[in-house]
Amino acid sequence: MRRIALAAAAALMLTACGSGGGSASQELSKDPVTLRFTWWGADERHKRTQQVIDIFQKKYPNITVKGEFKDWNGYWESLATTVAANDAPDIIQMDELYLASYAERGALLDLGTASKHVKTADFDKSALDTGIVKGKQYALPVGLATYAIVANTDLLDQFKVKVPDDATWTWEDFKKTGDAVSKAGGGKVTGVQSFGFDAGSLNIWARQNGAALFDEAGKVAVPENVLASYWTFIKDLATSGVSPAPSVTIERAGGPLDQSGTATNASALATWWNTQLTSLSAASGSKLKLLKLPGEAQASSPAAYYKPSMFWSISSRSKHPAEAALFVDFLANSQEAADIMLTDRGVPANTKIRTAITPKLGETDKAAVEFLDTIKVGTAPRVTPNGASNLEAIIKRHTEEVLFDRQTPEQAAKSFIKELQAEIDGA
């Protein structure tokens, strides 16, 4: 349904391009201005966001900000409909999967034209690059995450398996550590929770092999042999008992976080985003530690990268782009706003804000921040192309095919590229 709505909107957005009449670089109006601001999230986020809006309105009494919020499932259909109807909210909480779809059809403002009011001096270039489409800054990252291995050190201690040296370890070391845990676990605990169900692990695997999932033109660029090696490794983990049987893996992959092997203390090592440490720790009740990715020491350049939790974008049809830019600047750079939102939208991408709020965070959130601050990241991956927003469902399906022996890794690689490219070409 989400994709259908987006596709319908995409066709109509071709007529909805261009400026709303104002300039993002003009002086702020002294007349009453009303902005609409849309986001997705749960009740706690709505409450915090409204508090931020209240402070902004007190500081700029001629600007009224009306919040429009939904849960994830209803958000994208609603946004597509309003954009298609030329009635888009002024400020939009954007996700990486949909950024290219909206930017390439002219639905978003180039924030480079709003630099008078939106300051980005406290953002790393590699973070800002995550919001660039075809050379223009269409989105400002709100929070950042990076891929990591979460190790259950209680389980490793219990089975007398040393915590690996993550400064040097390889994927073979990862497998050996997992194998030691599986053998000591007596069938109740496996060393590794299988991966292959999100874009993070596939991106990392491709980048460590000198490749990329997409090229700059938005075509699928990952070579078949690299994809085949990815699924061969995942299959080998299951066959050797380092990861659970395929039926168990698929059941866990389809469940919520608190049913994962990490959360239930059924697997000692697993791939996660660093920002998920707090939720996993609360669910497991065990000591969990973030480790750098295997293979990074052997890769010719860092495969790790920043993944934005979400972005701030502005509608290209906003009648008040300067005031919308001012509000985005308040969201991104204001200490007052940061003190309220803390890590609700992820570890802040703004490095100055990140440093300022860290002392106010809990132990696991602090660990996630420290990991992000110390990890060496490479260049930002190309934004997911228009049409590829179904990427993770395609990855998941092919991983299942391999685990259940319905496809060889080589067949899965060929099929994956063909299907994903067709999705992009058909968008």
Short mmCIF file of C-alpha atoms in Angstrom, two decimals:
data_model
loop_
_atom_site.label_atom_id
_atom_site.label_comp_id
_atom_site.label_asym_id
_atom_site.label_seq_id
_atom_site.Cartn_x
_atom_site.Cartn_y
_atom_site.Cartn_z
CA MET A 1 0.00 0.00 0.00
CA ARG A 2 2.84 2.36 0.92
CA ARG A 3 4.55 1.84 -2.38
CA ILE A 4 1.33 2.20 -4.33
CA ALA A 5 0.60 5.52 -2.70
CA LEU A 6 4.12 6.73 -3.34
CA ALA A 7 3.96 5.70 -6.96
CA ALA A 8 0.69 7.51 -7.44
CA ALA A 9 2.10 10.60 -5.84
CA ALA A 10 5.25 10.37 -7.87
CA ALA A 11 3.32 10.73 -11.09
CA LEU A 12 1.50 13.77 -9.82
CA MET A 13 4.54 15.34 -8.26
CA LEU A 14 5.94 15.98 -11.71
CA THR A 15 3.53 18.88 -11.87
CA ALA A 16 4.21 19.93 -8.32
CA CYS A 17 7.81 20.98 -8.74
CA GLY A 18 9.30 24.37 -8.20
CA SER A 19 9.30 27.12 -5.68
CA GLY A 20 6.35 28.09 -3.57
CA GLY A 21 6.99 31.70 -4.38
CA GLY A 22 9.26 32.71 -1.48
CA SER A 23 13.02 32.53 -1.19
CA ALA A 24 14.79 30.55 1.51
CA SER A 25 17.46 33.25 1.66
CA GLN A 26 15.16 36.22 2.16
CA GLU A 27 14.73 38.11 5.44
CA LEU A 28 12.32 36.67 7.95
CA SER A 29 8.81 38.01 7.83
CA LYS A 30 7.55 40.19 10.66
CA ASP A 31 3.97 39.30 9.73
CA PRO A 32 2.16 36.27 11.15
CA VAL A 33 3.39 33.05 9.54
CA THR A 34 1.97 29.55 9.92
CA LEU A 35 4.10 26.48 9.22
CA ARG A 36 3.02 22.85 9.05
CA PHE A 37 5.43 20.24 10.41
CA THR A 38 4.95 16.50 9.92
CA TRP A 39 6.69 13.57 11.56
CA TRP A 40 6.17 9.92 12.42
CA GLY A 41 6.65 8.39 15.85
CA ALA A 42 5.07 7.24 19.05
CA ASP A 43 3.45 9.17 21.91
CA GLU A 44 6.70 10.05 23.68
CA ARG A 45 8.11 11.63 20.51
CA HIS A 46 4.91 13.61 19.95
CA LYS A 47 5.07 14.96 23.49
CA ARG A 48 8.72 15.99 23.22
CA THR A 49 8.25 17.51 19.77
CA GLN A 50 5.34 19.63 20.94
CA GLN A 51 7.51 20.92 23.79
CA VAL A 52 10.12 21.99 21.25
CA ILE A 53 7.46 23.69 19.13
CA ASP A 54 6.21 25.59 22.18
CA ILE A 55 9.69 26.94 22.94
CA PHE A 56 10.23 27.96 19.31
CA GLN A 57 6.91 29.80 19.17
CA LYS A 58 7.73 31.64 22.38
CA LYS A 59 11.02 32.76 20.85
CA TYR A 60 9.40 33.73 17.53
CA PRO A 61 5.85 34.78 18.45
CA ASN A 62 4.86 35.69 14.89
CA ILE A 63 5.48 32.09 13.73
CA THR A 64 2.93 29.37 14.47
CA VAL A 65 3.95 25.72 13.95
CA LYS A 66 1.16 23.20 13.51
CA GLY A 67 2.21 19.61 14.12
CA GLU A 68 0.92 16.73 12.01
CA PHE A 69 2.07 13.32 13.22
CA LYS A 70 1.28 9.70 12.47
CA ASP A 71 2.73 6.28 12.97
CA TRP A 72 5.14 4.92 10.37
CA ASN A 73 2.51 2.90 8.50
CA GLY A 74 0.19 5.81 7.85
CA TYR A 75 2.86 8.45 7.43
CA TRP A 76 4.08 7.73 3.91
CA GLU A 77 0.69 7.33 2.33
CA SER A 78 -0.43 10.60 3.90
CA LEU A 79 2.72 12.43 2.78
CA ALA A 80 2.44 11.12 -0.76
CA THR A 81 -1.18 12.24 -0.93
CA THR A 82 -0.52 15.76 0.35
CA VAL A 83 2.48 16.23 -1.94
CA ALA A 84 0.50 15.03 -4.93
CA ALA A 85 -2.28 17.46 -4.02
CA ASN A 86 0.23 20.33 -3.80
CA ASP A 87 -0.56 20.60 -0.10
CA ALA A 88 2.68 19.31 1.44
CA PRO A 89 3.65 20.31 4.98
CA ASP A 90 6.41 22.93 5.12
CA ILE A 91 8.79 20.83 7.25
CA ILE A 92 9.00 17.09 6.63
CA GLN A 93 10.62 14.34 8.70
CA MET A 94 12.20 12.26 5.92
CA ASP A 95 13.61 8.74 5.72
CA GLU A 96 16.61 7.67 3.64
CA LEU A 97 14.56 5.09 1.73
CA TYR A 98 12.26 7.77 0.32
CA LEU A 99 14.61 10.75 0.06
CA ALA A 100 15.55 10.20 -3.59
CA SER A 101 11.92 9.60 -4.57
CA TYR A 102 10.88 13.02 -3.32
CA ALA A 103 14.06 14.94 -4.12
CA GLU A 104 14.38 13.81 -7.72
CA ARG A 105 10.83 14.92 -8.48
CA GLY A 106 11.36 18.40 -7.14
CA ALA A 107 9.23 18.03 -4.03
CA LEU A 108 12.00 19.13 -1.65
CA LEU A 109 13.87 22.40 -1.21
CA ASP A 110 17.62 22.47 -1.83
CA LEU A 111 18.82 23.38 1.67
CA GLY A 112 21.91 24.88 0.07
CA THR A 113 19.64 27.80 -0.85
CA ALA A 114 18.64 28.14 2.82
CA SER A 115 22.12 28.48 4.33
CA LYS A 116 21.27 31.96 5.61
CA HIS A 117 18.93 30.39 8.15
CA VAL A 118 20.06 26.72 8.41
CA LYS A 119 23.61 26.37 9.75
CA THR A 120 25.55 23.14 9.23
CA ALA A 121 28.99 24.04 10.64
CA ASP A 122 28.67 21.49 13.46
CA PHE A 123 27.94 18.54 11.17
CA ASP A 124 30.65 16.23 9.76
CA LYS A 125 30.86 16.23 5.99
CA SER A 126 30.32 12.47 5.91
CA ALA A 127 27.10 13.02 7.85
CA LEU A 128 25.89 15.86 5.62
CA ASP A 129 26.64 13.76 2.54
CA THR A 130 23.94 11.28 3.58
CA GLY A 131 21.35 13.93 2.67
CA ILE A 132 22.72 14.78 -0.78
CA VAL A 133 20.90 13.77 -3.95
CA LYS A 134 22.46 14.66 -7.31
CA GLY A 135 24.79 17.14 -5.70
CA LYS A 136 22.18 19.05 -3.70
CA GLN A 137 21.53 18.99 0.04
CA TYR A 138 17.87 18.01 0.17
CA ALA A 139 17.94 16.74 3.74
CA LEU A 140 19.74 17.40 7.01
CA PRO A 141 20.47 14.30 9.12
CA VAL A 142 18.85 14.34 12.56
CA GLY A 143 20.53 11.37 14.23
CA LEU A 144 23.25 8.98 13.20
CA ALA A 145 23.88 5.28 13.67
CA THR A 146 26.61 2.96 12.52
CA TYR A 147 26.68 -0.79 12.06
CA ALA A 148 28.27 -2.84 14.83
CA ILE A 149 28.54 -6.26 16.40
CA VAL A 150 26.73 -6.54 19.72
CA ALA A 151 28.49 -9.07 21.96
CA ASN A 152 26.87 -10.61 25.02
CA THR A 153 29.86 -10.61 27.38
CA ASP A 154 27.93 -12.47 30.07
CA LEU A 155 27.48 -15.41 27.68
CA LEU A 156 31.10 -15.24 26.54
CA ASP A 157 32.23 -15.32 30.19
CA GLN A 158 29.85 -18.18 30.98
CA PHE A 159 31.30 -20.30 28.16
CA LYS A 160 34.86 -19.12 28.78
CA VAL A 161 35.22 -17.60 25.33
CA LYS A 162 37.40 -14.51 25.11
CA VAL A 163 35.94 -11.26 23.84
CA PRO A 164 37.53 -10.87 20.39
CA ASP A 165 40.01 -8.13 19.62
CA ASP A 166 37.80 -5.98 17.41
CA ALA A 167 40.74 -3.87 16.27
CA THR A 168 42.08 -6.73 14.18
CA TRP A 169 39.48 -9.46 13.85
CA THR A 170 38.36 -10.98 10.56
CA TRP A 171 35.09 -12.58 9.51
CA GLU A 172 36.82 -15.94 10.01
CA ASP A 173 37.61 -14.88 13.60
CA PHE A 174 33.95 -13.94 13.98
CA LYS A 175 32.96 -17.42 12.84
CA LYS A 176 35.51 -19.14 15.12
CA THR A 177 34.31 -17.21 18.16
CA GLY A 178 30.73 -18.08 17.32
CA ASP A 179 31.64 -21.72 16.82
CA ALA A 180 33.26 -21.88 20.28
CA VAL A 181 30.10 -20.52 21.88
CA SER A 182 27.81 -22.85 19.93
CA LYS A 183 29.82 -25.90 20.99
CA ALA A 184 29.82 -24.79 24.62
CA GLY A 185 26.16 -23.79 24.50
CA GLY A 186 24.91 -27.35 24.18
CA GLY A 187 22.26 -26.46 21.62
CA LYS A 188 20.59 -23.84 23.78
CA VAL A 189 22.84 -20.96 22.76
CA THR A 190 24.40 -20.29 19.38
CA GLY A 191 27.45 -18.15 18.82
CA VAL A 192 25.94 -15.97 16.12
CA GLN A 193 22.51 -14.62 15.32
CA SER A 194 22.31 -14.88 11.54
CA PHE A 195 22.22 -11.71 9.47
CA GLY A 196 21.12 -11.05 5.90
CA PHE A 197 17.85 -9.28 6.60
CA ASP A 198 18.75 -5.61 6.32
CA ALA A 199 20.71 -3.29 4.06
CA GLY A 200 23.37 -2.64 6.69
CA SER A 201 25.11 -6.00 6.52
CA LEU A 202 24.94 -6.12 2.72
CA ASN A 203 26.33 -2.60 2.40
CA ILE A 204 29.20 -3.45 4.73
CA TRP A 205 30.00 -6.67 2.90
CA ALA A 206 30.04 -4.90 -0.47
CA ARG A 207 32.15 -1.99 0.77
CA GLN A 208 34.73 -4.25 2.41
CA ASN A 209 35.09 -5.93 -0.98
CA GLY A 210 35.73 -2.63 -2.74
CA ALA A 211 32.21 -2.46 -4.19
CA ALA A 212 29.00 -0.53 -3.55
CA LEU A 213 25.38 -1.55 -3.63
CA PHE A 214 24.49 1.30 -6.01
CA ASP A 215 26.56 3.48 -8.31
CA GLU A 216 26.18 7.25 -8.52
CA ALA A 217 23.71 6.89 -11.39
CA GLY A 218 21.46 4.82 -9.14
CA LYS A 219 22.05 1.49 -10.85
CA VAL A 220 22.66 -1.73 -8.91
CA ALA A 221 26.44 -1.98 -8.89
CA VAL A 222 27.36 -4.80 -6.51
CA PRO A 223 29.08 -7.65 -8.45
CA GLU A 224 27.47 -11.10 -8.49
CA ASN A 225 30.54 -12.76 -6.97
CA VAL A 226 30.49 -10.36 -3.99
CA LEU A 227 26.81 -11.06 -3.38
CA ALA A 228 27.41 -14.79 -3.75
CA SER A 229 30.20 -14.67 -1.14
CA TYR A 230 27.83 -12.82 1.24
CA TRP A 231 25.19 -15.53 1.04
CA THR A 232 27.79 -18.30 1.07
CA PHE A 233 29.08 -17.01 4.42
CA ILE A 234 25.58 -16.74 5.88
CA LYS A 235 24.73 -20.25 4.67
CA ASP A 236 27.97 -21.62 6.10
CA LEU A 237 27.19 -20.17 9.53
CA ALA A 238 23.89 -22.05 9.58
CA THR A 239 25.25 -25.31 8.15
CA SER A 240 28.06 -25.43 10.70
CA GLY A 241 25.81 -24.66 13.65
CA VAL A 242 27.43 -21.31 14.39
CA SER A 243 24.03 -19.69 13.79
CA PRO A 244 20.62 -21.31 14.46
CA ALA A 245 18.73 -23.58 12.10
CA PRO A 246 17.06 -21.64 9.23
CA SER A 247 13.56 -22.07 10.65
CA VAL A 248 14.63 -20.49 13.94
CA THR A 249 16.49 -17.70 12.17
CA ILE A 250 13.53 -16.82 9.95
CA GLU A 251 11.14 -16.83 12.90
CA ARG A 252 13.38 -14.47 14.87
CA ALA A 253 13.98 -12.22 11.87
CA GLY A 254 10.24 -11.75 11.47
CA GLY A 255 9.67 -10.85 15.11
CA PRO A 256 10.22 -7.69 17.11
CA LEU A 257 13.56 -6.80 18.69
CA ASP A 258 12.69 -8.35 22.04
CA GLN A 259 12.31 -11.78 20.39
CA SER A 260 15.74 -11.68 18.76
CA GLY A 261 18.58 -14.01 19.70
CA THR A 262 20.38 -11.11 21.35
CA ALA A 263 17.42 -9.98 23.43
CA THR A 264 16.61 -13.52 24.58
CA ASN A 265 20.25 -14.39 25.35
CA ALA A 266 20.12 -17.17 22.77
CA SER A 267 23.00 -15.86 20.62
CA ALA A 268 26.26 -14.29 21.75
CA LEU A 269 27.18 -12.20 18.68
CA ALA A 270 24.93 -10.33 16.28
CA THR A 271 24.87 -7.44 13.85
CA TRP A 272 22.91 -4.39 15.00
CA TRP A 273 22.98 -0.61 14.70
CA ASN A 274 24.87 0.88 17.64
CA THR A 275 21.83 2.90 18.70
CA GLN A 276 19.89 -0.29 19.43
CA LEU A 277 22.16 -1.13 22.36
CA THR A 278 19.87 0.41 24.98
CA SER A 279 16.78 -1.51 23.85
CA LEU A 280 18.72 -4.77 23.56
CA SER A 281 20.31 -4.35 26.99
CA ALA A 282 16.95 -3.67 28.60
CA ALA A 283 15.41 -6.72 26.93
CA SER A 284 18.25 -9.15 27.65
CA GLY A 285 19.24 -8.02 31.13
CA SER A 286 22.79 -9.04 30.22
CA LYS A 287 25.98 -7.07 29.74
CA LEU A 288 26.24 -6.19 26.07
CA LYS A 289 29.22 -4.60 24.37
CA LEU A 290 29.56 -2.87 21.00
CA LEU A 291 32.37 -4.23 18.84
CA LYS A 292 33.78 -2.92 15.59
CA LEU A 293 32.88 -4.90 12.49
CA PRO A 294 35.02 -7.89 11.55
CA GLY A 295 37.07 -7.35 8.41
CA GLU A 296 37.57 -3.61 8.84
CA ALA A 297 41.29 -4.00 9.60
CA GLN A 298 41.77 -5.94 6.36
CA ALA A 299 39.60 -3.69 4.14
CA SER A 300 41.44 -1.18 1.94
CA SER A 301 39.20 1.62 3.27
CA PRO A 302 36.60 1.80 6.06
CA ALA A 303 33.36 0.08 5.15
CA ALA A 304 31.58 1.48 8.19
CA TYR A 305 29.35 4.44 7.42
CA TYR A 306 26.88 6.79 9.01
CA LYS A 307 23.22 5.84 8.66
CA PRO A 308 20.87 8.73 9.39
CA SER A 309 18.03 7.86 11.73
CA MET A 310 15.94 10.37 9.79
CA PHE A 311 16.25 13.78 8.15
CA TRP A 312 14.74 17.23 8.23
CA SER A 313 13.56 18.38 4.81
CA ILE A 314 11.55 21.38 3.58
CA SER A 315 8.88 21.29 0.91
CA SER A 316 9.86 23.04 -2.32
CA ARG A 317 6.31 24.41 -2.37
CA SER A 318 6.51 26.06 1.04
CA LYS A 319 5.18 29.61 0.97
CA HIS A 320 7.50 30.44 3.86
CA PRO A 321 10.83 28.72 3.10
CA ALA A 322 12.90 31.18 5.15
CA GLU A 323 10.80 30.64 8.27
CA ALA A 324 10.73 26.88 7.62
CA ALA A 325 14.53 26.96 7.40
CA LEU A 326 14.68 28.89 10.68
CA PHE A 327 12.61 26.17 12.37
CA VAL A 328 14.82 23.41 10.94
CA ASP A 329 17.83 25.29 12.26
CA PHE A 330 16.19 25.39 15.70
CA LEU A 331 15.55 21.65 15.58
CA ALA A 332 19.09 20.86 14.45
CA ASN A 333 21.23 23.39 16.31
CA SER A 334 19.36 24.58 19.39
CA GLN A 335 20.55 23.36 22.77
CA GLU A 336 17.06 23.98 24.13
CA ALA A 337 15.56 21.61 21.57
CA ALA A 338 18.30 19.03 22.10
CA ASP A 339 17.77 19.01 25.88
CA ILE A 340 14.18 17.95 25.27
CA MET A 341 14.64 15.49 22.42
CA LEU A 342 17.92 13.94 23.69
CA THR A 343 18.24 10.66 21.73
CA ASP A 344 14.55 10.19 20.89
CA ARG A 345 15.43 10.64 17.21
CA GLY A 346 18.82 8.93 17.52
CA VAL A 347 22.29 10.06 18.54
CA PRO A 348 22.42 13.67 17.30
CA ALA A 349 24.27 14.20 14.03
CA ASN A 350 25.27 17.66 15.23
CA THR A 351 28.60 16.99 16.94
CA LYS A 352 28.38 20.01 19.26
CA ILE A 353 24.90 19.01 20.40
CA ARG A 354 25.98 15.38 20.75
CA THR A 355 28.79 16.36 23.13
CA ALA A 356 26.53 18.62 25.14
CA ILE A 357 23.79 16.06 25.82
CA THR A 358 26.03 13.03 26.46
CA PRO A 359 26.41 13.66 30.24
CA LYS A 360 22.61 13.56 30.51
CA LEU A 361 22.28 10.10 28.95
CA GLY A 362 22.05 6.67 30.51
CA GLU A 363 24.99 4.23 30.48
CA THR A 364 24.06 2.36 27.30
CA ASP A 365 23.18 5.51 25.37
CA LYS A 366 26.57 6.92 26.41
CA ALA A 367 28.21 3.74 25.11
CA ALA A 368 26.40 4.18 21.78
CA VAL A 369 27.62 7.78 21.53
CA GLU A 370 31.18 6.80 22.42
CA PHE A 371 31.13 4.07 19.77
CA LEU A 372 29.88 6.51 17.14
CA ASP A 373 32.53 9.07 18.11
CA THR A 374 35.38 6.57 17.84
CA ILE A 375 34.38 4.54 14.80
CA LYS A 376 36.22 5.30 11.58
CA VAL A 377 33.71 5.72 8.78
CA GLY A 378 34.13 5.80 5.04
CA THR A 379 32.30 7.87 2.47
CA ALA A 380 28.52 7.98 2.63
CA PRO A 381 26.80 5.36 0.45
CA ARG A 382 24.76 6.63 -2.46
CA VAL A 383 21.23 7.45 -1.30
CA THR A 384 18.84 4.57 -2.00
CA PRO A 385 17.61 5.18 -5.56
CA ASN A 386 14.05 5.97 -6.43
CA GLY A 387 12.24 2.65 -6.77
CA ALA A 388 14.51 0.72 -4.40
CA SER A 389 12.62 1.44 -1.19
CA ASN A 390 11.65 -2.25 -1.08
CA LEU A 391 15.33 -3.17 -0.82
CA GLU A 392 15.27 -4.88 2.56
CA ALA A 393 12.29 -7.08 1.67
CA ILE A 394 14.21 -8.25 -1.40
CA ILE A 395 17.35 -8.96 0.64
CA LYS A 396 15.35 -10.88 3.23
CA ARG A 397 13.60 -13.03 0.66
CA HIS A 398 16.83 -14.01 -1.05
CA THR A 399 18.48 -14.85 2.27
CA GLU A 400 15.56 -17.15 3.05
CA GLU A 401 15.88 -18.80 -0.36
CA VAL A 402 19.55 -19.56 0.30
CA LEU A 403 19.06 -20.73 3.90
CA PHE A 404 16.32 -23.17 2.82
CA ASP A 405 18.36 -24.43 -0.16
CA ARG A 406 15.87 -23.15 -2.70
CA GLN A 407 18.61 -21.10 -4.37
CA THR A 408 22.38 -21.37 -4.42
CA PRO A 409 24.24 -18.22 -3.38
CA GLU A 410 25.15 -17.70 -7.04
CA GLN A 411 21.53 -18.00 -8.15
CA ALA A 412 20.43 -15.63 -5.40
CA ALA A 413 23.03 -13.08 -6.48
CA LYS A 414 21.86 -13.11 -10.09
CA SER A 415 18.19 -13.01 -9.12
CA PHE A 416 18.70 -10.21 -6.57
CA ILE A 417 20.40 -7.89 -9.05
CA LYS A 418 17.77 -8.53 -11.73
CA GLU A 419 14.83 -7.93 -9.39
CA LEU A 420 16.24 -4.83 -7.68
CA GLN A 421 17.25 -3.20 -10.96
CA ALA A 422 13.79 -3.89 -12.37
CA GLU A 423 12.26 -2.10 -9.37
CA ILE A 424 14.46 0.93 -10.02
CA ASP A 425 13.82 0.93 -13.77
CA GLY A 426 10.10 0.68 -13.20
CA ALA A 427 9.88 3.62 -10.81
#
